[in-house]
mmCIF file with all atom_site columns, C-alpha atoms in Angstrom:
data_model
loop_
_atom_site.group_PDB
_atom_site.id
_atom_site.type_symbol
_atom_site.label_atom_id
_atom_site.label_alt_id
_atom_site.label_comp_id
_atom_site.label_asym_id
_atom_site.label_entity_id
_atom_site.label_seq_id
_atom_site.pdbx_PDB_ins_code
_atom_site.Cartn_x
_atom_site.Cartn_y
_atom_site.Cartn_z
_atom_site.occupancy
_atom_site.B_iso_or_equiv
_atom_site.pdbx_formal_charge
_atom_site.auth_seq_id
_atom_site.auth_comp_id
_atom_site.auth_asym_id
_atom_site.auth_atom_id
_atom_site.pdbx_PDB_model_num
ATOM 1   C CA . MET A 1 1   ? -138.355 16.154  68.985 1.00 0.00 ? 3   MET A CA 1
ATOM 2   C CA . ALA A 1 2   ? -138.928 15.831  65.266 1.00 0.00 ? 4   ALA A CA 1
ATOM 3   C CA . TYR A 1 3   ? -135.136 14.855  65.085 1.00 0.00 ? 5   TYR A CA 1
ATOM 4   C CA . ILE A 1 4   ? -136.045 12.060  67.656 1.00 0.00 ? 6   ILE A CA 1
ATOM 5   C CA . GLN A 1 5   ? -138.877 10.730  65.336 1.00 0.00 ? 7   GLN A CA 1
ATOM 6   C CA . GLU A 1 6   ? -136.698 11.512  62.512 1.00 0.00 ? 8   GLU A CA 1
ATOM 7   C CA . LYS A 1 7   ? -133.694 9.208   63.659 1.00 0.00 ? 9   LYS A CA 1
ATOM 8   C CA . LEU A 1 8   ? -136.534 6.387   64.910 1.00 0.00 ? 10  LEU A CA 1
ATOM 9   C CA . GLU A 1 9   ? -137.867 6.576   61.189 1.00 0.00 ? 11  GLU A CA 1
ATOM 10  C CA . ASN A 1 10  ? -134.475 6.077   59.458 1.00 0.00 ? 12  ASN A CA 1
ATOM 11  C CA . GLY A 1 11  ? -133.528 3.525   62.429 1.00 0.00 ? 13  GLY A CA 1
ATOM 12  C CA . ILE A 1 12  ? -136.518 1.602   61.865 1.00 0.00 ? 14  ILE A CA 1
ATOM 13  C CA . ALA A 1 13  ? -135.894 1.841   57.903 1.00 0.00 ? 15  ALA A CA 1
ATOM 14  C CA . TYR A 1 14  ? -132.074 0.572   58.667 1.00 0.00 ? 16  TYR A CA 1
ATOM 15  C CA . ILE A 1 15  ? -133.390 -2.203  60.553 1.00 0.00 ? 17  ILE A CA 1
ATOM 16  C CA . SER A 1 16  ? -136.155 -2.866  58.341 1.00 0.00 ? 18  SER A CA 1
ATOM 17  C CA . ILE A 1 17  ? -133.721 -3.228  55.041 1.00 0.00 ? 19  ILE A CA 1
ATOM 18  C CA . ILE A 1 18  ? -131.099 -5.489  57.164 1.00 0.00 ? 20  ILE A CA 1
ATOM 19  C CA . HIS A 1 19  ? -133.986 -7.978  58.844 1.00 0.00 ? 21  HIS A CA 1
ATOM 20  C CA . SER A 1 20  ? -135.774 -8.251  55.126 1.00 0.00 ? 22  SER A CA 1
ATOM 21  C CA . THR A 1 21  ? -131.941 -8.766  53.281 1.00 0.00 ? 23  THR A CA 1
ATOM 22  C CA . ILE A 1 22  ? -131.404 -11.555 55.587 1.00 0.00 ? 24  ILE A CA 1
ATOM 23  C CA . ASN A 1 23  ? -134.945 -13.049 55.652 1.00 0.00 ? 25  ASN A CA 1
ATOM 24  C CA . LYS A 1 24  ? -136.234 -12.608 52.631 1.00 0.00 ? 26  LYS A CA 1
ATOM 25  C CA . LYS A 1 25  ? -139.728 -10.821 54.225 1.00 0.00 ? 27  LYS A CA 1
ATOM 26  C CA . PRO A 1 26  ? -140.033 -8.316  55.876 1.00 0.00 ? 28  PRO A CA 1
ATOM 27  C CA . ALA A 1 27  ? -140.130 -7.608  59.948 1.00 0.00 ? 29  ALA A CA 1
ATOM 28  C CA . SER A 1 28  ? -143.135 -7.626  62.108 1.00 0.00 ? 30  SER A CA 1
ATOM 29  C CA . GLN A 1 29  ? -144.124 -5.043  64.458 1.00 0.00 ? 31  GLN A CA 1
ATOM 30  C CA . GLU A 1 30  ? -143.142 -7.918  67.013 1.00 0.00 ? 32  GLU A CA 1
ATOM 31  C CA . GLN A 1 31  ? -139.449 -8.342  65.105 1.00 0.00 ? 33  GLN A CA 1
ATOM 32  C CA . ILE A 1 32  ? -139.031 -4.494  64.834 1.00 0.00 ? 34  ILE A CA 1
ATOM 33  C CA . SER A 1 33  ? -140.077 -4.032  68.350 1.00 0.00 ? 35  SER A CA 1
ATOM 34  C CA . ALA A 1 34  ? -137.474 -6.729  69.876 1.00 0.00 ? 36  ALA A CA 1
ATOM 35  C CA . TYR A 1 35  ? -134.391 -5.248  67.227 1.00 0.00 ? 37  TYR A CA 1
ATOM 36  C CA . LEU A 1 36  ? -135.024 -1.635  68.954 1.00 0.00 ? 38  LEU A CA 1
ATOM 37  C CA . ALA A 1 37  ? -135.169 -2.876  72.734 1.00 0.00 ? 39  ALA A CA 1
ATOM 38  C CA . LEU A 1 38  ? -131.992 -5.297  72.298 1.00 0.00 ? 40  LEU A CA 1
ATOM 39  C CA . ILE A 1 39  ? -130.003 -1.959  70.629 1.00 0.00 ? 41  ILE A CA 1
ATOM 40  C CA . ASP A 1 40  ? -131.383 0.328   73.084 1.00 0.00 ? 42  ASP A CA 1
ATOM 41  C CA . PHE A 1 41  ? -130.669 -1.970  75.667 1.00 0.00 ? 43  PHE A CA 1
ATOM 42  C CA . ALA A 1 42  ? -127.018 -2.542  74.667 1.00 0.00 ? 44  ALA A CA 1
ATOM 43  C CA . GLU A 1 43  ? -126.070 0.844   74.422 1.00 0.00 ? 45  GLU A CA 1
ATOM 44  C CA . ILE A 1 44  ? -127.469 1.437   77.696 1.00 0.00 ? 46  ILE A CA 1
ATOM 45  C CA . LYS A 1 45  ? -125.214 -1.205  79.219 1.00 0.00 ? 47  LYS A CA 1
ATOM 46  C CA . GLU A 1 46  ? -122.404 0.455   77.090 1.00 0.00 ? 48  GLU A CA 1
ATOM 47  C CA . SER A 1 47  ? -122.709 3.996   77.249 1.00 0.00 ? 49  SER A CA 1
ATOM 48  C CA . GLY A 1 48  ? -125.522 4.723   79.509 1.00 0.00 ? 50  GLY A CA 1
ATOM 49  C CA . HIS A 1 49  ? -127.669 6.214   76.757 1.00 0.00 ? 51  HIS A CA 1
ATOM 50  C CA . SER A 1 50  ? -130.095 4.548   74.425 1.00 0.00 ? 52  SER A CA 1
ATOM 51  C CA . VAL A 1 51  ? -129.675 5.067   70.569 1.00 0.00 ? 53  VAL A CA 1
ATOM 52  C CA . PHE A 1 52  ? -133.251 5.518   70.334 1.00 0.00 ? 54  PHE A CA 1
ATOM 53  C CA . GLN A 1 53  ? -134.798 7.555   73.474 1.00 0.00 ? 55  GLN A CA 1
ATOM 54  C CA . LEU A 1 54  ? -138.045 5.397   73.479 1.00 0.00 ? 56  LEU A CA 1
ATOM 55  C CA . ASP A 1 55  ? -139.802 4.644   76.418 1.00 0.00 ? 57  ASP A CA 1
ATOM 56  C CA . TYR A 1 56  ? -140.632 0.559   76.877 1.00 0.00 ? 58  TYR A CA 1
ATOM 57  C CA . VAL A 1 57  ? -143.425 -1.440  78.251 1.00 0.00 ? 59  VAL A CA 1
ATOM 58  C CA . ALA A 1 58  ? -142.762 -4.762  80.260 1.00 0.00 ? 60  ALA A CA 1
ATOM 59  C CA . LEU A 1 59  ? -144.813 -6.840  78.734 1.00 0.00 ? 61  LEU A CA 1
ATOM 60  C CA . GLU A 1 60  ? -145.018 -10.955 78.683 1.00 0.00 ? 62  GLU A CA 1
ATOM 61  C CA . ASN A 1 61  ? -143.187 -11.480 75.175 1.00 0.00 ? 63  ASN A CA 1
ATOM 62  C CA . GLY A 1 62  ? -140.658 -8.869  76.496 1.00 0.00 ? 64  GLY A CA 1
ATOM 63  C CA . PRO A 1 63  ? -139.490 -5.232  76.707 1.00 0.00 ? 65  PRO A CA 1
ATOM 64  C CA . VAL A 1 64  ? -141.759 -3.051  73.889 1.00 0.00 ? 66  VAL A CA 1
ATOM 65  C CA . PRO A 1 65  ? -141.413 0.107   72.495 1.00 0.00 ? 67  PRO A CA 1
ATOM 66  C CA . ALA A 1 66  ? -144.776 2.298   74.097 1.00 0.00 ? 68  ALA A CA 1
ATOM 67  C CA . LEU A 1 67  ? -144.930 4.514   71.002 1.00 0.00 ? 69  LEU A CA 1
ATOM 68  C CA . LEU A 1 68  ? -145.190 1.798   68.561 1.00 0.00 ? 70  LEU A CA 1
ATOM 69  C CA . TYR A 1 69  ? -147.528 -0.773  70.869 1.00 0.00 ? 71  TYR A CA 1
ATOM 70  C CA . ASP A 1 70  ? -149.742 1.991   72.109 1.00 0.00 ? 72  ASP A CA 1
ATOM 71  C CA . ASN A 1 71  ? -149.860 3.371   68.881 1.00 0.00 ? 73  ASN A CA 1
ATOM 72  C CA . LYS A 1 72  ? -150.462 0.246   66.599 1.00 0.00 ? 74  LYS A CA 1
ATOM 73  C CA . GLU A 1 73  ? -153.319 1.203   64.703 1.00 0.00 ? 75  GLU A CA 1
ATOM 74  C CA . THR A 1 74  ? -153.120 4.772   64.245 1.00 0.00 ? 76  THR A CA 1
ATOM 75  C CA . ASN A 1 75  ? -149.809 4.012   62.721 1.00 0.00 ? 77  ASN A CA 1
ATOM 76  C CA . LEU A 1 76  ? -151.444 1.331   60.172 1.00 0.00 ? 78  LEU A CA 1
ATOM 77  C CA . VAL A 1 77  ? -153.380 4.375   59.025 1.00 0.00 ? 79  VAL A CA 1
ATOM 78  C CA . ARG A 1 78  ? -151.292 7.648   59.404 1.00 0.00 ? 80  ARG A CA 1
ATOM 79  C CA . GLN A 1 79  ? -147.974 5.638   58.431 1.00 0.00 ? 81  GLN A CA 1
ATOM 80  C CA . PRO A 1 80  ? -145.653 7.913   60.737 1.00 0.00 ? 82  PRO A CA 1
ATOM 81  C CA . PHE A 1 81  ? -142.653 6.474   58.635 1.00 0.00 ? 83  PHE A CA 1
ATOM 82  C CA . LYS A 1 82  ? -144.052 6.346   54.984 1.00 0.00 ? 84  LYS A CA 1
ATOM 83  C CA . GLU A 1 83  ? -140.789 8.113   53.784 1.00 0.00 ? 85  GLU A CA 1
ATOM 84  C CA . THR A 1 84  ? -139.176 4.928   54.239 1.00 0.00 ? 86  THR A CA 1
ATOM 85  C CA . VAL A 1 85  ? -140.809 2.333   55.623 1.00 0.00 ? 87  VAL A CA 1
ATOM 86  C CA . VAL A 1 86  ? -144.934 1.098   55.000 1.00 0.00 ? 88  VAL A CA 1
ATOM 87  C CA . LEU A 1 87  ? -146.865 -0.599  57.794 1.00 0.00 ? 89  LEU A CA 1
ATOM 88  C CA . LYS A 1 88  ? -149.445 -3.242  56.392 1.00 0.00 ? 90  LYS A CA 1
ATOM 89  C CA . ARG A 1 89  ? -151.441 -5.671  57.797 1.00 0.00 ? 91  ARG A CA 1
ATOM 90  C CA . THR A 1 90  ? -150.862 -9.202  56.792 1.00 0.00 ? 92  THR A CA 1
ATOM 91  C CA . GLU A 1 91  ? -153.661 -12.057 56.245 1.00 0.00 ? 93  GLU A CA 1
ATOM 92  C CA . GLU A 1 92  ? -152.847 -13.359 59.323 1.00 0.00 ? 94  GLU A CA 1
ATOM 93  C CA . GLN A 1 93  ? -153.739 -9.916  60.938 1.00 0.00 ? 95  GLN A CA 1
ATOM 94  C CA . GLN A 1 94  ? -149.925 -9.194  61.998 1.00 0.00 ? 96  GLN A CA 1
ATOM 95  C CA . ILE A 1 95  ? -148.136 -5.937  61.274 1.00 0.00 ? 97  ILE A CA 1
ATOM 96  C CA . ILE A 1 96  ? -145.014 -5.761  58.914 1.00 0.00 ? 98  ILE A CA 1
ATOM 97  C CA . PHE A 1 97  ? -142.387 -2.948  58.446 1.00 0.00 ? 99  PHE A CA 1
ATOM 98  C CA . GLU A 1 98  ? -142.199 -2.853  54.680 1.00 0.00 ? 100 GLU A CA 1
ATOM 99  C CA . PRO A 1 99  ? -138.999 -0.740  53.480 1.00 0.00 ? 101 PRO A CA 1
ATOM 100 C CA . VAL A 1 100 ? -139.443 1.348   50.595 1.00 0.00 ? 102 VAL A CA 1
ATOM 101 C CA . GLY A 1 101 ? -136.797 4.237   50.937 1.00 0.00 ? 103 GLY A CA 1
ATOM 102 C CA . GLU A 1 102 ? -132.959 4.577   51.763 1.00 0.00 ? 104 GLU A CA 1
ATOM 103 C CA . PRO A 1 103 ? -132.745 5.396   55.345 1.00 0.00 ? 105 PRO A CA 1
ATOM 104 C CA . ASP A 1 104 ? -130.501 8.680   56.326 1.00 0.00 ? 106 ASP A CA 1
ATOM 105 C CA . LEU A 1 105 ? -127.761 6.995   57.979 1.00 0.00 ? 107 LEU A CA 1
ATOM 106 C CA . SER A 1 106 ? -126.326 10.739  59.223 1.00 0.00 ? 108 SER A CA 1
ATOM 107 C CA . TYR A 1 107 ? -128.717 10.544  62.489 1.00 0.00 ? 109 TYR A CA 1
ATOM 108 C CA . PHE A 1 108 ? -126.255 7.964   63.522 1.00 0.00 ? 110 PHE A CA 1
ATOM 109 C CA . SER A 1 109 ? -122.801 7.616   64.973 1.00 0.00 ? 111 SER A CA 1
ATOM 110 C CA . GLU A 1 110 ? -120.516 5.146   63.378 1.00 0.00 ? 112 GLU A CA 1
ATOM 111 C CA . HIS A 1 111 ? -121.195 3.142   66.533 1.00 0.00 ? 113 HIS A CA 1
ATOM 112 C CA . GLU A 1 112 ? -124.525 3.782   66.663 1.00 0.00 ? 114 GLU A CA 1
ATOM 113 C CA . ILE A 1 113 ? -124.494 2.342   62.950 1.00 0.00 ? 115 ILE A CA 1
ATOM 114 C CA . GLN A 1 114 ? -122.321 -1.008  64.149 1.00 0.00 ? 116 GLN A CA 1
ATOM 115 C CA . LEU A 1 115 ? -124.592 -1.704  66.710 1.00 0.00 ? 117 LEU A CA 1
ATOM 116 C CA . ILE A 1 116 ? -127.375 -2.023  64.466 1.00 0.00 ? 118 ILE A CA 1
ATOM 117 C CA . GLU A 1 117 ? -125.968 -3.847  62.014 1.00 0.00 ? 119 GLU A CA 1
ATOM 118 C CA . ALA A 1 118 ? -124.191 -6.092  64.685 1.00 0.00 ? 120 ALA A CA 1
ATOM 119 C CA . THR A 1 119 ? -127.628 -6.389  66.772 1.00 0.00 ? 121 THR A CA 1
ATOM 120 C CA . VAL A 1 120 ? -129.975 -7.324  63.424 1.00 0.00 ? 122 VAL A CA 1
ATOM 121 C CA . GLU A 1 121 ? -127.926 -9.352  61.478 1.00 0.00 ? 123 GLU A CA 1
ATOM 122 C CA . HIS A 1 122 ? -126.950 -11.749 64.622 1.00 0.00 ? 124 HIS A CA 1
ATOM 123 C CA . TYR A 1 123 ? -130.642 -12.185 65.292 1.00 0.00 ? 125 TYR A CA 1
ATOM 124 C CA . ALA A 1 124 ? -131.894 -12.232 62.105 1.00 0.00 ? 126 ALA A CA 1
ATOM 125 C CA . SER A 1 125 ? -129.548 -14.721 60.921 1.00 0.00 ? 127 SER A CA 1
ATOM 126 C CA . LYS A 1 126 ? -130.040 -17.071 64.103 1.00 0.00 ? 128 LYS A CA 1
ATOM 127 C CA . VAL A 1 127 ? -133.253 -16.894 65.677 1.00 0.00 ? 129 VAL A CA 1
ATOM 128 C CA . ARG A 1 128 ? -135.676 -18.306 63.270 1.00 0.00 ? 130 ARG A CA 1
ATOM 129 C CA . ASN A 1 129 ? -139.410 -16.992 64.536 1.00 0.00 ? 131 ASN A CA 1
ATOM 130 C CA . VAL A 1 130 ? -140.658 -14.161 67.204 1.00 0.00 ? 132 VAL A CA 1
ATOM 131 C CA . LYS A 1 131 ? -140.893 -16.555 69.867 1.00 0.00 ? 133 LYS A CA 1
ATOM 132 C CA . GLN A 1 132 ? -137.201 -17.070 69.955 1.00 0.00 ? 134 GLN A CA 1
ATOM 133 C CA . LEU A 1 133 ? -136.616 -13.320 69.709 1.00 0.00 ? 135 LEU A CA 1
ATOM 134 C CA . CYS A 1 134 ? -138.889 -12.844 72.456 1.00 0.00 ? 136 CYS A CA 1
ATOM 135 C CA . GLU A 1 135 ? -137.055 -15.368 74.485 1.00 0.00 ? 137 GLU A CA 1
ATOM 136 C CA . ALA A 1 136 ? -133.432 -13.304 73.454 1.00 0.00 ? 138 ALA A CA 1
ATOM 137 C CA . THR A 1 137 ? -134.918 -9.902  74.837 1.00 0.00 ? 139 THR A CA 1
ATOM 138 C CA . HIS A 1 138 ? -135.905 -11.773 78.164 1.00 0.00 ? 140 HIS A CA 1
ATOM 139 C CA . GLN A 1 139 ? -132.269 -13.323 78.293 1.00 0.00 ? 141 GLN A CA 1
ATOM 140 C CA . GLU A 1 140 ? -130.440 -10.364 77.157 1.00 0.00 ? 142 GLU A CA 1
ATOM 141 C CA . ILE A 1 141 ? -132.491 -7.252  79.156 1.00 0.00 ? 143 ILE A CA 1
ATOM 142 C CA . PRO A 1 142 ? -132.567 -8.134  82.845 1.00 0.00 ? 144 PRO A CA 1
ATOM 143 C CA . ALA A 1 143 ? -134.463 -4.914  83.103 1.00 0.00 ? 145 ALA A CA 1
ATOM 144 C CA . TRP A 1 144 ? -137.199 -6.613  81.618 1.00 0.00 ? 146 TRP A CA 1
ATOM 145 C CA . LYS A 1 145 ? -137.553 -9.297  83.919 1.00 0.00 ? 147 LYS A CA 1
ATOM 146 C CA . GLN A 1 146 ? -137.438 -6.888  86.844 1.00 0.00 ? 148 GLN A CA 1
ATOM 147 C CA . ALA A 1 147 ? -139.826 -5.160  85.264 1.00 0.00 ? 149 ALA A CA 1
ATOM 148 C CA . TRP A 1 148 ? -142.208 -7.818  84.452 1.00 0.00 ? 150 TRP A CA 1
ATOM 149 C CA . ASP A 1 149 ? -141.655 -9.280  88.268 1.00 0.00 ? 151 ASP A CA 1
ATOM 150 C CA . ALA A 1 150 ? -142.868 -6.184  89.744 1.00 0.00 ? 152 ALA A CA 1
ATOM 151 C CA . ARG A 1 151 ? -145.754 -5.134  87.137 1.00 0.00 ? 153 ARG A CA 1
ATOM 152 C CA . VAL A 1 152 ? -148.796 -3.803  88.027 1.00 0.00 ? 154 VAL A CA 1
ATOM 153 C CA . GLY A 1 153 ? -150.256 -3.217  84.819 1.00 0.00 ? 155 GLY A CA 1
ATOM 154 C CA . LYS A 1 154 ? -147.880 -1.884  82.536 1.00 0.00 ? 156 LYS A CA 1
ATOM 155 C CA . ALA A 1 155 ? -144.175 -1.435  84.304 1.00 0.00 ? 157 ALA A CA 1
ATOM 156 C CA . VAL A 1 156 ? -142.065 1.181   82.351 1.00 0.00 ? 158 VAL A CA 1
ATOM 157 C CA . VAL A 1 157 ? -138.932 -0.772  81.634 1.00 0.00 ? 159 VAL A CA 1
ATOM 158 C CA . CYS A 1 158 ? -136.491 2.146   80.584 1.00 0.00 ? 160 CYS A CA 1
ATOM 159 C CA . LYS A 1 159 ? -137.520 5.932   79.999 1.00 0.00 ? 161 LYS A CA 1
ATOM 160 C CA . ALA A 1 160 ? -134.677 6.853   78.146 1.00 0.00 ? 162 ALA A CA 1
#
């Protein structure tokens, strides 16, 4: 379990750095969630395995990693990724992920690094707001629509 948590932390840090470099501002929790889902579901489609081994919940705006969504207030206090990413609440009450350290990419295969880079670079440079990023998850992740349409409360989209 520690390895999976460390891989997630370093992945979030790397995603945050790429996003911040392109957009000149930190990624929001919604953006991080969308990037993680897009990366995981692309890898599932390609290889049958996810990169981050997260459970996703189908919410109106798209698939969301349950670990981040269910623990967002606790994560603000505990700072589970504090070695590489600090979570902050903005004046608009949005949670942002601010990179503070270098991620350890040895947790990832070369293929996974390329997938993370290509996904975040593509969406961070082409999609200018969270609503458009959510729409991209709807288009790219058919499992979200199936789970959303079949939901009773929260529907798990993928248990990787």
